[in-house]
Tab-separated table of N, CA and C in Angstrom:
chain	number	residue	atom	x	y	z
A	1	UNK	N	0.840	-1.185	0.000
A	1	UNK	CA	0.000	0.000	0.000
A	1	UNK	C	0.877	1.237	0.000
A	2	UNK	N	1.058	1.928	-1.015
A	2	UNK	CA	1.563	3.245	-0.761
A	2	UNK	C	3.501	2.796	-0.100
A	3	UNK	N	4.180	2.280	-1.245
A	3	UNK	CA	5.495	2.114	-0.595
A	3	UNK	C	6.006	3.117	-1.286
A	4	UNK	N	5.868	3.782	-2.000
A	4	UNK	CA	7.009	4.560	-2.757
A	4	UNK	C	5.897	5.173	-2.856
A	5	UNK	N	7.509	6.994	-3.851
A	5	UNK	CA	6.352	7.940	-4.161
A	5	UNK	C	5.573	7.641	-5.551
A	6	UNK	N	5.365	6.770	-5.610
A	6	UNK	CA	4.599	6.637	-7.253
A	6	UNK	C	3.448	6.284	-6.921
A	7	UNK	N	2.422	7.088	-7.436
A	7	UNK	CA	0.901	6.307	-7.283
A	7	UNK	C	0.692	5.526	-8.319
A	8	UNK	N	-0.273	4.444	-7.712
A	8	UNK	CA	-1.033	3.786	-8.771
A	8	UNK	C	-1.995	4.300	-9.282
A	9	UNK	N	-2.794	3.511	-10.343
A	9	UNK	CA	-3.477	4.225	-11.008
A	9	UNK	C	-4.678	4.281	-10.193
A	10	UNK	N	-4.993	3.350	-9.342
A	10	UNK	CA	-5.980	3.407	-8.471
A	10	UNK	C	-5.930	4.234	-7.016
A	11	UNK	N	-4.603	4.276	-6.939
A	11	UNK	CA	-4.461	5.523	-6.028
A	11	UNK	C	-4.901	6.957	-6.650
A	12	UNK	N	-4.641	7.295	-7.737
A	12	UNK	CA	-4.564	8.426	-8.652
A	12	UNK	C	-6.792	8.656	-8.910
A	13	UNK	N	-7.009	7.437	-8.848
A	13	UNK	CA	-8.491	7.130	-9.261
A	13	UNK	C	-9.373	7.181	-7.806
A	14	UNK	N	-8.718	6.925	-6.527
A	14	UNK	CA	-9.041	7.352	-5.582
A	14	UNK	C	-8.872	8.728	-4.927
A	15	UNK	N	-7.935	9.344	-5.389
A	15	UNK	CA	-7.657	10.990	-4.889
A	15	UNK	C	-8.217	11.577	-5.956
A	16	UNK	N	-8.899	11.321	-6.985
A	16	UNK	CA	-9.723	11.844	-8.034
A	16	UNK	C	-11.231	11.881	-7.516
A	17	UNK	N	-11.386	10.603	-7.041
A	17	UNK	CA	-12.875	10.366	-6.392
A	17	UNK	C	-13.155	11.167	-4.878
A	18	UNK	N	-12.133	11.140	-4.156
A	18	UNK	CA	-12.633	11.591	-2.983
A	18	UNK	C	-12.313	13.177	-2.874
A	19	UNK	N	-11.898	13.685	-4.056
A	19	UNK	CA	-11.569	15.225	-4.230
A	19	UNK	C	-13.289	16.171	-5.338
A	20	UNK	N	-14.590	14.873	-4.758
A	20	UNK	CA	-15.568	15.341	-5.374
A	20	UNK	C	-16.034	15.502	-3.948
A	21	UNK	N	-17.448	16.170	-4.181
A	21	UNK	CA	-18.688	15.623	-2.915
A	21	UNK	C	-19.001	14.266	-2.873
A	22	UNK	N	-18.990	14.269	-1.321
A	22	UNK	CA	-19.164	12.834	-0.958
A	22	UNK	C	-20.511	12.773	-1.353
A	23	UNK	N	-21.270	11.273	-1.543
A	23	UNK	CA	-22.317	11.410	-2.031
A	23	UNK	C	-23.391	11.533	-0.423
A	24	UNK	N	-24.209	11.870	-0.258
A	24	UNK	CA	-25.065	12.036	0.500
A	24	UNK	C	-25.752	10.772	0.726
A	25	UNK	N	-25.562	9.870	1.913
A	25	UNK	CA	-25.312	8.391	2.167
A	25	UNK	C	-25.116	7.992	3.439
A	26	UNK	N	-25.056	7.478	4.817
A	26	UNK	CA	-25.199	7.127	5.628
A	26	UNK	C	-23.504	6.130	5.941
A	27	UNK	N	-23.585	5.737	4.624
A	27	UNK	CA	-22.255	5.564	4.275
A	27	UNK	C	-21.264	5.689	3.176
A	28	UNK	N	-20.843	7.123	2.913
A	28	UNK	CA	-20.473	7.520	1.992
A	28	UNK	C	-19.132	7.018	1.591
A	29	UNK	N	-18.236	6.423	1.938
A	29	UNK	CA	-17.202	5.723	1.681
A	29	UNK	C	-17.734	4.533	1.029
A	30	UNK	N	-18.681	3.505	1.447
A	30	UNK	CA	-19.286	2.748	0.964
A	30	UNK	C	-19.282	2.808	-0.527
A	31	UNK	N	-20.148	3.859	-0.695
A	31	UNK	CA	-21.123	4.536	-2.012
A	31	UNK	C	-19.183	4.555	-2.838
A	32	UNK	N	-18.043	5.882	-2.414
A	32	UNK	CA	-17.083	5.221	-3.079
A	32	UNK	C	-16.580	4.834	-3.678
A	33	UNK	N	-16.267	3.642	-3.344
A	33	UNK	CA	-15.523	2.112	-2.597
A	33	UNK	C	-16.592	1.529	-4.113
A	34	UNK	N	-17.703	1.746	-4.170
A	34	UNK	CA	-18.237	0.605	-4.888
A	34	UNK	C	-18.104	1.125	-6.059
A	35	UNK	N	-17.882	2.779	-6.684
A	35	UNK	CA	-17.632	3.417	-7.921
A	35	UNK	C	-16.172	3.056	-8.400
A	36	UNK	N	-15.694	3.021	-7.273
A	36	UNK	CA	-14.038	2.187	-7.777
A	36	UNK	C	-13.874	1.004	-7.999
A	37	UNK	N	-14.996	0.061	-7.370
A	37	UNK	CA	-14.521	-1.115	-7.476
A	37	UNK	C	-13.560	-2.058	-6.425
A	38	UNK	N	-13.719	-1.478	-5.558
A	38	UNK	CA	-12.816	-2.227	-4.464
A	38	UNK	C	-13.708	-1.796	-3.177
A	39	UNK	N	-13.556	-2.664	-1.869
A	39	UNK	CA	-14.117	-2.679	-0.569
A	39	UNK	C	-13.988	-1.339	-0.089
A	40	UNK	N	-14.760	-0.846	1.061
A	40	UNK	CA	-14.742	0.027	1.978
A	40	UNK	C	-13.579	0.385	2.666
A	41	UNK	N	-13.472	-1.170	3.209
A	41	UNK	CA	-11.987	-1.429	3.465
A	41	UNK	C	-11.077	-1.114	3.434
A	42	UNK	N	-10.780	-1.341	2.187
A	42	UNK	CA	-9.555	-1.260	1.413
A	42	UNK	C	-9.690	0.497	1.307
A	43	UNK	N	-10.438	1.005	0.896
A	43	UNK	CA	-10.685	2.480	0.647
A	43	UNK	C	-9.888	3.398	1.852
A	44	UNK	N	-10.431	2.833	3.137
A	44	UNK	CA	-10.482	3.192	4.334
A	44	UNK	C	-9.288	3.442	4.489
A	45	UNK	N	-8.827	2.234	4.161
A	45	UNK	CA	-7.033	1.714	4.917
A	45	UNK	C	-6.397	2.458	3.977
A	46	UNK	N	-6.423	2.812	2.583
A	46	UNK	CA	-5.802	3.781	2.050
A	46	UNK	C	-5.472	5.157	2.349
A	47	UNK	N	-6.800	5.619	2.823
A	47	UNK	CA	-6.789	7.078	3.209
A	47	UNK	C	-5.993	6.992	3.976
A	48	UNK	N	-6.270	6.375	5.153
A	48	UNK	CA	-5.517	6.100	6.172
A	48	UNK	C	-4.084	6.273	5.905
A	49	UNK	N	-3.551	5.586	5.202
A	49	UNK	CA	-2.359	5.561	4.673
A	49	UNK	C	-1.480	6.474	4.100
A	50	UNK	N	-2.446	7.516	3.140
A	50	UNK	CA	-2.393	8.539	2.620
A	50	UNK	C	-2.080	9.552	3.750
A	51	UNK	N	-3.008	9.681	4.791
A	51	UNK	CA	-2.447	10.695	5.838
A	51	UNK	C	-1.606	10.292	6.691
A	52	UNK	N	-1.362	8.908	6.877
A	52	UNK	CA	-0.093	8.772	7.734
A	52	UNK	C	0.928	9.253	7.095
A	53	UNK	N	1.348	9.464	5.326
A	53	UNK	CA	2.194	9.519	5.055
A	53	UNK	C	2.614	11.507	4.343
A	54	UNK	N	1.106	11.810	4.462
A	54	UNK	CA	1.383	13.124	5.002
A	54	UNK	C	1.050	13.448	3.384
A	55	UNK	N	0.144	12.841	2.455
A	55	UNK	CA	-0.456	12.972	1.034
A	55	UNK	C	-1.674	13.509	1.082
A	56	UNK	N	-2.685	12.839	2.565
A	56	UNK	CA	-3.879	13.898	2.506
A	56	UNK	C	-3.402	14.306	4.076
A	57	UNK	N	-3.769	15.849	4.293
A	57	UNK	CA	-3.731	16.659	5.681
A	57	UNK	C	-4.915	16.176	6.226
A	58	UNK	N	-6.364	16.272	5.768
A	58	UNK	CA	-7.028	16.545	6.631
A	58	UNK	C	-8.313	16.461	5.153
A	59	UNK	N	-9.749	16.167	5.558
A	59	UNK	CA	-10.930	16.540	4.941
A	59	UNK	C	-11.545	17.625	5.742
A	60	UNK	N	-11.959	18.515	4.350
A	60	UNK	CA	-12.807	19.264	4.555
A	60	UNK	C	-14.785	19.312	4.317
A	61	UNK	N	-15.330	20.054	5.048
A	61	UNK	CA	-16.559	20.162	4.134
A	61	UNK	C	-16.863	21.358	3.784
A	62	UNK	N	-17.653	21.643	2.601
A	62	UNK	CA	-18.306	23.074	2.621
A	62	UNK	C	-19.403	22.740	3.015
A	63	UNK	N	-20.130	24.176	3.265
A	63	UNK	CA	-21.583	24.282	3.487
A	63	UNK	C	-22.355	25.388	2.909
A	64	UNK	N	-22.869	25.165	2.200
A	64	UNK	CA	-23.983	25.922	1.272
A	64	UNK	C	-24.783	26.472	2.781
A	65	UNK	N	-24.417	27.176	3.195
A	65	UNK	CA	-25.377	28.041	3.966
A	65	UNK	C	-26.592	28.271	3.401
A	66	UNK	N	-26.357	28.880	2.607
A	66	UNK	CA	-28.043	29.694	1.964
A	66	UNK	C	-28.971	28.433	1.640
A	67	UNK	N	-28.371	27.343	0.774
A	67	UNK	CA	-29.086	26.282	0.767
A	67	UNK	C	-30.089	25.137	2.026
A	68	UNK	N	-28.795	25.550	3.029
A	68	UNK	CA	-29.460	24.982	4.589
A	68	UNK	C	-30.204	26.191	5.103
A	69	UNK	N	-30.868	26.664	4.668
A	69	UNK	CA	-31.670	28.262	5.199
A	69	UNK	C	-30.660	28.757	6.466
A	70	UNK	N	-29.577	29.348	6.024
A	70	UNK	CA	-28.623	29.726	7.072
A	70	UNK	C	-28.531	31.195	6.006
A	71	UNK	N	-29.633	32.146	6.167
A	71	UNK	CA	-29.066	33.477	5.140
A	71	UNK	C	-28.084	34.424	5.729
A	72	UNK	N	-28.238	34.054	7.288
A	72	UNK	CA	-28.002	35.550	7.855
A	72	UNK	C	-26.333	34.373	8.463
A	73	UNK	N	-25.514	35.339	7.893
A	73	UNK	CA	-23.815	34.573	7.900
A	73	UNK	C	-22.879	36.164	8.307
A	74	UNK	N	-22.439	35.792	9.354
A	74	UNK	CA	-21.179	36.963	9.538
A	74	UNK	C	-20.383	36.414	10.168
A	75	UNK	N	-18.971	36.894	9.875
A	75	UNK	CA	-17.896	36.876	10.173
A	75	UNK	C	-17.328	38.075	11.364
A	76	UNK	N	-17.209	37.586	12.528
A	76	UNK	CA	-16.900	38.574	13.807
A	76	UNK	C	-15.779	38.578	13.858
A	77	UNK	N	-14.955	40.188	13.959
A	77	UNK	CA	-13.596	40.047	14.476
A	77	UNK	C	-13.712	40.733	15.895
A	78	UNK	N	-12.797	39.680	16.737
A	78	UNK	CA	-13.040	40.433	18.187
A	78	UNK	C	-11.296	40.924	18.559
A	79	UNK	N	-11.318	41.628	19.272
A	79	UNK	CA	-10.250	42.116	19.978
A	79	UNK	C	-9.635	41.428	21.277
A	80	UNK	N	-8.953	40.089	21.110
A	80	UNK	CA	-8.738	39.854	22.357
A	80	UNK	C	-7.118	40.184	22.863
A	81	UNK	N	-7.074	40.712	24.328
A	81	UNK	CA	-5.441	40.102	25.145
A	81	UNK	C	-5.024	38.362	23.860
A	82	UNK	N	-3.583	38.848	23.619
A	82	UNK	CA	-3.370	37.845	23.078
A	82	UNK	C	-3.037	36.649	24.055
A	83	UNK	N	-2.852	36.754	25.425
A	83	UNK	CA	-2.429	35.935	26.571
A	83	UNK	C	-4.245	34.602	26.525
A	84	UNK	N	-5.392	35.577	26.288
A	84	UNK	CA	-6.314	34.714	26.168
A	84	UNK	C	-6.861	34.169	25.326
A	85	UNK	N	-6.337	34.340	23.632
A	85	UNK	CA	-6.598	33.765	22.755
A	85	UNK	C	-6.749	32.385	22.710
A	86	UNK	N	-5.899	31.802	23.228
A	86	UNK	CA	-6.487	29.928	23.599
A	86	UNK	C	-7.252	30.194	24.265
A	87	UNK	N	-7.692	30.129	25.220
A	87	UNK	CA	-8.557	30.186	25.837
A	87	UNK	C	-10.158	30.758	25.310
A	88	UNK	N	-10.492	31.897	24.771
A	88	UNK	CA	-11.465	32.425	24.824
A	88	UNK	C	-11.849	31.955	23.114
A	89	UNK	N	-10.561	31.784	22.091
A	89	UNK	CA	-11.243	30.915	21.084
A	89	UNK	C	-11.564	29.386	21.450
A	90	UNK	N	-10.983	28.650	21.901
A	90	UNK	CA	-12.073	27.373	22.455
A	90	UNK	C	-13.371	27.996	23.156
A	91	UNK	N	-13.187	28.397	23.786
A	91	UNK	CA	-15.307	28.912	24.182
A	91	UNK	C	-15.732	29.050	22.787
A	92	UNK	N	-15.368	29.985	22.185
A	92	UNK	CA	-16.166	30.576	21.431
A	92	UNK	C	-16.129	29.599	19.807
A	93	UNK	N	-15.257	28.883	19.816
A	93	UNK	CA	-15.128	27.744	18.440
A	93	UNK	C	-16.194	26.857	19.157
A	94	UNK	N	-16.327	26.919	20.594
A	94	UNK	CA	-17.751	25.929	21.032
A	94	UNK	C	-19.191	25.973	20.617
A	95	UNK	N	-19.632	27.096	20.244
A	95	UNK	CA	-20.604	27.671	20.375
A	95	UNK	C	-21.169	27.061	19.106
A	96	UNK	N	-22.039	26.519	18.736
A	96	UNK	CA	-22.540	25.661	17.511
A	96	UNK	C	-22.752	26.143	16.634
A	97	UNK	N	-22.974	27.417	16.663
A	97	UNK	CA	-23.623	28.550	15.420
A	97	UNK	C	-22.024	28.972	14.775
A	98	UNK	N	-20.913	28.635	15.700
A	98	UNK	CA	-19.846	29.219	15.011
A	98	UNK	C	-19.000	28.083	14.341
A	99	UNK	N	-18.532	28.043	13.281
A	99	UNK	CA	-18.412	26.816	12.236
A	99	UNK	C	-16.996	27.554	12.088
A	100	UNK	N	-15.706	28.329	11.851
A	100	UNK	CA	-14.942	28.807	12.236
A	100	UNK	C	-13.957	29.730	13.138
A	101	UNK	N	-13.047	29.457	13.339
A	101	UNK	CA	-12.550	30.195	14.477
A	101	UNK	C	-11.340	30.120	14.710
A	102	UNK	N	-10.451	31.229	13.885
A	102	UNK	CA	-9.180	31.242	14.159
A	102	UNK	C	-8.372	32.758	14.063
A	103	UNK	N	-7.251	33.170	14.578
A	103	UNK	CA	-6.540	34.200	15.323
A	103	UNK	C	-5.534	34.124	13.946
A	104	UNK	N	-6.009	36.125	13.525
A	104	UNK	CA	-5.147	36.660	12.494
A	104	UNK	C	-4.028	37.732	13.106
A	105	UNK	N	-2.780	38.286	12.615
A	105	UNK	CA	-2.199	39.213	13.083
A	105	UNK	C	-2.913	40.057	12.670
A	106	UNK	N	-2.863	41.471	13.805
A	106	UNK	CA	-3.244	42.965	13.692
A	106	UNK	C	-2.406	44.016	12.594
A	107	UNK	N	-3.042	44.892	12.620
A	107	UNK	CA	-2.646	46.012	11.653
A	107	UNK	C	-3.243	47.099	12.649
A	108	UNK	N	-2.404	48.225	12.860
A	108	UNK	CA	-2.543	49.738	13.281
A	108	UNK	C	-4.158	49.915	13.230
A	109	UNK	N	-4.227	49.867	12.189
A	109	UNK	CA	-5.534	50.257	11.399
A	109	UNK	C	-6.843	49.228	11.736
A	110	UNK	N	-6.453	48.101	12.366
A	110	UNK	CA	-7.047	47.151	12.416
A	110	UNK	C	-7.062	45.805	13.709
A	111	UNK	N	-7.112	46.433	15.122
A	111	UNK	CA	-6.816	45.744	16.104
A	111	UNK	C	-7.357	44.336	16.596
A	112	UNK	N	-8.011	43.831	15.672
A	112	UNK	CA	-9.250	42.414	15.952
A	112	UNK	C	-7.966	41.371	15.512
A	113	UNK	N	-7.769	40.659	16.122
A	113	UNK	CA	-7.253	39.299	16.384
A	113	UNK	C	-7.567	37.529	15.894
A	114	UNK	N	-9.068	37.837	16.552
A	114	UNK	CA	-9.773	36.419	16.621
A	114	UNK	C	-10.638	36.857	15.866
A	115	UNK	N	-11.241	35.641	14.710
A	115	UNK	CA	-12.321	35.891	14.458
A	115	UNK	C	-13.287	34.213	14.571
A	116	UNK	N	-14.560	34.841	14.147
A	116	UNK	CA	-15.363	33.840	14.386
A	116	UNK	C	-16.358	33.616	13.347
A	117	UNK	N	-16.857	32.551	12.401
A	117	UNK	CA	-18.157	32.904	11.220
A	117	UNK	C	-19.178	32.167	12.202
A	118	UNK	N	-20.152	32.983	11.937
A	118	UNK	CA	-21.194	32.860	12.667
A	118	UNK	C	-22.680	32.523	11.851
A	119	UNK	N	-22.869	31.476	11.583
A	119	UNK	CA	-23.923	31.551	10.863
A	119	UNK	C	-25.529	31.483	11.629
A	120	UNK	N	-26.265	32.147	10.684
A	120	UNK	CA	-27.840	32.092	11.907
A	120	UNK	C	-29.035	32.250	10.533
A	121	UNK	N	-30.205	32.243	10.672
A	121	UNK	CA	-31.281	32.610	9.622
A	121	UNK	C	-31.430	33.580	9.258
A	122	UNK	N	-30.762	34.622	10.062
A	122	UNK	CA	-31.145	35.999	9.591
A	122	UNK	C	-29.527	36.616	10.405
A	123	UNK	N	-29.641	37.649	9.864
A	123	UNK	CA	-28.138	39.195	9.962
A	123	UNK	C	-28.527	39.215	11.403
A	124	UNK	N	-30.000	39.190	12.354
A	124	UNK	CA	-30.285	39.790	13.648
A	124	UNK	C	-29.957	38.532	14.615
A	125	UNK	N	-30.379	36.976	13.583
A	125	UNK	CA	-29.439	36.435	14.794
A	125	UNK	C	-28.241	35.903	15.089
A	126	UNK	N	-27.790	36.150	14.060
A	126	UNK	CA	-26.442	36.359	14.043
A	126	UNK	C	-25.936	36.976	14.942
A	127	UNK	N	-26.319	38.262	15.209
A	127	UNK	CA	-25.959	39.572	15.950
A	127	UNK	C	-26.716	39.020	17.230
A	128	UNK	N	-27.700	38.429	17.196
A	128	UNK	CA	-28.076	37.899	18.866
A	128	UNK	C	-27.080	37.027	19.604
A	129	UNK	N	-26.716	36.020	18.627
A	129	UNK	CA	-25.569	35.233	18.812
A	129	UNK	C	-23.930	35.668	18.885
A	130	UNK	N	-23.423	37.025	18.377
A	130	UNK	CA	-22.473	37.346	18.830
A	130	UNK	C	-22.370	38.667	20.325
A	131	UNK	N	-23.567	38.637	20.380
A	131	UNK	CA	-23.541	39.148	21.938
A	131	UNK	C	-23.662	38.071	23.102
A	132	UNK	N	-24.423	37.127	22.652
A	132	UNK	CA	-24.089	36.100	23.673
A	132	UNK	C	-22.322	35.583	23.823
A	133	UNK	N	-21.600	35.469	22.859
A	133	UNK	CA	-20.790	35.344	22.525
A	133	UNK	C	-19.991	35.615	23.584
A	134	UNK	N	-20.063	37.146	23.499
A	134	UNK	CA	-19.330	38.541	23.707
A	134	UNK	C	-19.716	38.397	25.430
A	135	UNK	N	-20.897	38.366	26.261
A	135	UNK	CA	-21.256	38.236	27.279
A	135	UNK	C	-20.554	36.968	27.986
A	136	UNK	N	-20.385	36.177	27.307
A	136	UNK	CA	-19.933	34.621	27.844
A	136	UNK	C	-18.436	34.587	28.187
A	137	UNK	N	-17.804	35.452	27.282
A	137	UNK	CA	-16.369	35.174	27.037
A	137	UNK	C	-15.757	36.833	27.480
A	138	UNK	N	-16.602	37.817	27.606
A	138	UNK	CA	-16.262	38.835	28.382
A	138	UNK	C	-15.170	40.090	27.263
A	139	UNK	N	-15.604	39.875	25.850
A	139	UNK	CA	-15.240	40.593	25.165
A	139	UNK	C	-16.034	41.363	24.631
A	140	UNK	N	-15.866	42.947	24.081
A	140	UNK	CA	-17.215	43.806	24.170
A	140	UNK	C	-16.675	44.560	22.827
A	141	UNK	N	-15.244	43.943	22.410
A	141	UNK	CA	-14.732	45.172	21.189
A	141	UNK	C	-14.841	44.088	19.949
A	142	UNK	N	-15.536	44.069	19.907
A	142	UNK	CA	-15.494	43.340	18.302
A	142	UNK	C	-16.551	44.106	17.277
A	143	UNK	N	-16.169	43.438	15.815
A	143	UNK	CA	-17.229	44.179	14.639
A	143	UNK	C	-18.033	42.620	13.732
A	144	UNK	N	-18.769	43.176	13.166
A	144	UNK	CA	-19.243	42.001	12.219
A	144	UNK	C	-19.483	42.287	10.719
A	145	UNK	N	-18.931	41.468	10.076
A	145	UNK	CA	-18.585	41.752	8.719
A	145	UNK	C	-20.003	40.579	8.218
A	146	UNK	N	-20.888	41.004	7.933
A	146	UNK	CA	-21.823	40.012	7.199
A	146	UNK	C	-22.085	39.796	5.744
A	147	UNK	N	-22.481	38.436	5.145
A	147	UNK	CA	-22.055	38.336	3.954
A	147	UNK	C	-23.312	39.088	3.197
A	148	UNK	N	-23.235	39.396	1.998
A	148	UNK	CA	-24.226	39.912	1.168
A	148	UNK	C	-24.661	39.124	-0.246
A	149	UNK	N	-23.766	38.011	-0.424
A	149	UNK	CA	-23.668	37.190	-1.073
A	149	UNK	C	-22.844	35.941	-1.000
A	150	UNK	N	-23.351	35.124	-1.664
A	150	UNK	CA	-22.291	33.709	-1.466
A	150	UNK	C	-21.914	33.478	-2.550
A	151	UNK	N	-20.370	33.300	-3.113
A	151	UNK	CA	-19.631	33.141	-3.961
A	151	UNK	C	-19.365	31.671	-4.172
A	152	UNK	N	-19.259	31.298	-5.035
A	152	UNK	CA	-19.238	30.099	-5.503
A	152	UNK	C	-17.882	29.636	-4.934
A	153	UNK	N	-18.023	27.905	-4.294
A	153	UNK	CA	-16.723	27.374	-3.399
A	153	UNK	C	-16.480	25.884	-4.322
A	154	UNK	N	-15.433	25.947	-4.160
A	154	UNK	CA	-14.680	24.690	-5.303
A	154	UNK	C	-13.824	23.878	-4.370
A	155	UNK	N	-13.549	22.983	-4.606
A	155	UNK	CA	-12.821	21.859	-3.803
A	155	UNK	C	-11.365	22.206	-5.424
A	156	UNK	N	-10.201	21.759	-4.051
A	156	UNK	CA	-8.865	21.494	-5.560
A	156	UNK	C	-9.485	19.981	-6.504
A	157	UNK	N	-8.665	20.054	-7.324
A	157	UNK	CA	-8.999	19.207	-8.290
A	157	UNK	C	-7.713	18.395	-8.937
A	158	UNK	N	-7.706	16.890	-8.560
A	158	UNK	CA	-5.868	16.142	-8.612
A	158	UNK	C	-6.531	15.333	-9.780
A	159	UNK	N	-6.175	15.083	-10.846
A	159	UNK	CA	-5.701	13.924	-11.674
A	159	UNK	C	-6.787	14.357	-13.051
């Protein structure tokens, strides 16, 4: 499995397949596994393999917000002490409505640190949800950048 750097063609036919949407399935490796022609299994133990050896990092998902009636989407930048940035982004990466959450460097012009996407049904609860936020975790300087549109999102594309 994966001894050298040369893929097979079925390696090449598997990082082709799993660089689509998974199919919507209960068991989507399954679903796959059976377009390739080989077990779950075997599928499994590949990936597997693939990230032990440092070929895939990590899966992602997107999310069609607007499609899951999620219209109202903003992106919060808060101002934290950088001493509590661990800390106060785990609270706040907790919070279920927030689906990202990670700490940018500042600019003069621009003192927010952490940010957070916040998705909700509407712009107001969004904004209900980043005051709870803000109350929980004891930060009061932040802004919210909300989307006005959703731009079309692409996965990379290998083989």
């Amino acid at each position: 499995m994966i001894e050298s750097d040369e893929f097979t063609e079925l390696d090449k036919r598997i990082i082709r397949e799993i660089g689509q949407d998974l199919p919507d399935s209960e068991r989507p490796y399954q679903v796959v596994a059976e377009r390739l022609g080989i077990s779950e299994e075997t599928l499994i133990a590949r990936l597997r393999a693939y990230k032990e050896r440092g070929i895939i990092r990590r899966f992602g998902a997107i999310l069609y917000h607007r499609e899951a009636g999620l219209g109202g989407n903003c992106m919060v930048a808060w101002k934290v002490p950088d001493s509590e940035v661990p800390c106060i982004g785990e609270i706040m990466a907790s919070v279920k409505q927030v689906t990202h959450c990670y700490e940018r460097l500042t600019h003069p012009d621009w003192p927010y640190n952490l940010y957070t996407m916040i998705h909700g049904k509407t712009k107001k609860e969004c904004a209900e949800i980043a005051e709870m936020i803000s109350r929980k975790v004891g930060i009061t300087d932040y802004r919210m950048l909300c989307s006005t549109r959703e731009f079309k999102k692409t996965s990379m594309r290998y083989y």
